[in-house]
């Protein structure tokens, strides 16, 4: 069993706070993603779980053991890093085998376990090559196999796809998802890429400046962001956010007016809505503004307009054609709107 618990965990360097009072229970076999921009504390959190970084305050438990003072080698975890960390003078076979030698696993088990790990990541044809003869994607698969071969209770992955090109990221992401389904091991995965978080995670922890902003399933975070930071970080494109005011369920700002909002809030607020929730209107749209850009995406067309000083994106049909500068009328259902406190950024519930 590899439930991981963080209780009031903080990390400080003098006056700088890297992680502030982090509390979380990660279930056995869960795939948890730590998501946020550079410097938000996600990698520091993972390194504290691994034992590569001392904690300033709090407790970290793996299973029924508090591991604050345990060395990384004694925590029964495997790590996969952004830099592959392969030994250039060893073959792929020997790189995969190396953790077994270090941990003094009986030699008679080595070949079977190396071959099983290699098969999982489709490396059987490359076992005699050295890392220099491999592509980036193949090297990352060697790193994955080296983590798998140890058969740990938990995997920790620090931005393992960030060095790969777009096509390889997609295929390797699918491989990681399938491996988690097959191996059924607790996994903590660090990324700044919200698409990776949405596609891989059972739950996502969104962090900013060392503080947890929201914890939830990918759809909970996408559909009900806790604040404007989460709303602006999740989604491609991110949620549109427009400052204005609301009175008696009517939001208004320069170039936009939406009636029938089921909110008791009044005064200065921030309105949020997703690009895909808006539609073109022949007349009486909630937004009327000149088109700023037209982007053909293949499956859809993305329009952008300047509304209340913000650039707003709208996703419309792939066959839509328009010129920059043309007036567009956009309908936004009241049910698709999110309201946030303008001063704190916190979500205001209906």
CSV table of N, CA, C and O in Angstrom, one decimal, residues 28-32 155 157 174-187 200 202:
chain,number,residue,atom,x,y,z
A,28,UNK,N,-3.9,5.3,-2.4
A,28,UNK,CA,-3.1,4.2,-3.0
A,28,UNK,C,-3.6,4.1,-4.4
A,28,UNK,O,-4.8,4.1,-4.7
A,29,UNK,N,-2.6,4.0,-5.4
A,29,UNK,CA,-2.8,3.8,-6.8
A,29,UNK,C,-3.4,5.0,-7.5
A,29,UNK,O,-3.7,5.0,-8.7
A,30,UNK,N,-3.5,6.1,-6.8
A,30,UNK,CA,-3.9,7.4,-7.5
A,30,UNK,C,-2.9,8.0,-8.4
A,30,UNK,O,-1.7,7.9,-8.1
A,31,UNK,N,-3.3,8.6,-9.5
A,31,UNK,CA,-2.4,9.4,-10.3
A,31,UNK,C,-2.7,10.8,-10.0
A,31,UNK,O,-3.7,11.4,-10.4
A,32,UNK,N,-1.8,11.5,-9.3
A,32,UNK,CA,-2.0,12.9,-8.8
A,32,UNK,C,-1.0,13.7,-9.6
A,32,UNK,O,0.2,13.5,-9.7
A,155,UNK,N,5.6,6.0,-7.9
A,155,UNK,CA,6.5,6.7,-8.9
A,155,UNK,C,6.3,8.2,-8.7
A,155,UNK,O,5.3,8.8,-8.5
A,157,UNK,N,7.3,11.7,-10.9
A,157,UNK,CA,7.8,12.1,-12.2
A,157,UNK,C,7.8,13.6,-12.3
A,157,UNK,O,6.8,14.3,-12.1
A,174,UNK,N,0.5,9.0,-23.6
A,174,UNK,CA,-0.4,7.8,-23.7
A,174,UNK,C,0.2,6.6,-23.1
A,174,UNK,O,-0.4,5.8,-22.4
A,175,UNK,N,1.5,6.4,-23.3
A,175,UNK,CA,2.3,5.3,-22.7
A,175,UNK,C,2.3,5.4,-21.2
A,175,UNK,O,2.1,4.4,-20.5
A,176,UNK,N,2.5,6.6,-20.6
A,176,UNK,CA,2.5,6.7,-19.2
A,176,UNK,C,1.1,6.4,-18.6
A,176,UNK,O,1.0,5.8,-17.6
A,177,UNK,N,0.1,6.9,-19.3
A,177,UNK,CA,-1.3,6.6,-18.9
A,177,UNK,C,-1.6,5.1,-18.8
A,177,UNK,O,-2.1,4.5,-17.9
A,178,UNK,N,-1.1,4.4,-19.9
A,178,UNK,CA,-1.4,3.0,-20.0
A,178,UNK,C,-0.5,2.2,-18.9
A,178,UNK,O,-1.0,1.2,-18.3
A,179,UNK,N,0.7,2.7,-18.7
A,179,UNK,CA,1.6,2.0,-17.7
A,179,UNK,C,0.9,2.2,-16.3
A,179,UNK,O,0.9,1.2,-15.5
A,180,UNK,N,0.4,3.3,-16.0
A,180,UNK,CA,-0.3,3.5,-14.7
A,180,UNK,C,-1.4,2.5,-14.5
A,180,UNK,O,-1.6,1.9,-13.5
A,181,UNK,N,-2.2,2.4,-15.6
A,181,UNK,CA,-3.4,1.4,-15.6
A,181,UNK,C,-2.9,0.0,-15.4
A,181,UNK,O,-3.5,-0.8,-14.6
A,182,UNK,N,-1.7,-0.3,-16.0
A,182,UNK,CA,-1.2,-1.7,-15.9
A,182,UNK,C,-0.5,-2.0,-14.5
A,182,UNK,O,-0.7,-3.0,-13.9
A,183,UNK,N,0.3,-1.0,-14.1
A,183,UNK,CA,1.1,-1.2,-12.9
A,183,UNK,C,0.4,-1.0,-11.6
A,183,UNK,O,0.7,-1.5,-10.5
A,184,UNK,N,-0.7,-0.1,-11.7
A,184,UNK,CA,-1.5,0.2,-10.5
A,184,UNK,C,-0.6,0.7,-9.3
A,184,UNK,O,-0.7,0.1,-8.2
A,185,UNK,N,0.3,1.7,-9.6
A,185,UNK,CA,1.1,2.2,-8.5
A,185,UNK,C,0.8,3.7,-8.3
A,185,UNK,O,0.4,4.4,-9.2
A,186,UNK,N,0.8,4.2,-7.1
A,186,UNK,CA,0.6,5.6,-6.8
A,186,UNK,C,1.6,6.4,-7.6
A,186,UNK,O,2.8,6.1,-7.6
A,187,UNK,N,1.2,7.4,-8.2
A,187,UNK,CA,2.0,8.3,-9.1
A,187,UNK,C,1.8,9.7,-8.7
A,187,UNK,O,0.7,10.2,-8.7
A,200,UNK,N,-4.0,13.1,-17.9
A,200,UNK,CA,-3.4,12.0,-17.1
A,200,UNK,C,-4.0,11.8,-15.7
A,200,UNK,O,-4.0,10.7,-15.2
A,202,UNK,N,-6.0,11.6,-12.1
A,202,UNK,CA,-7.2,11.3,-11.3
A,202,UNK,C,-7.6,12.5,-10.6
A,202,UNK,O,-8.8,12.9,-10.6
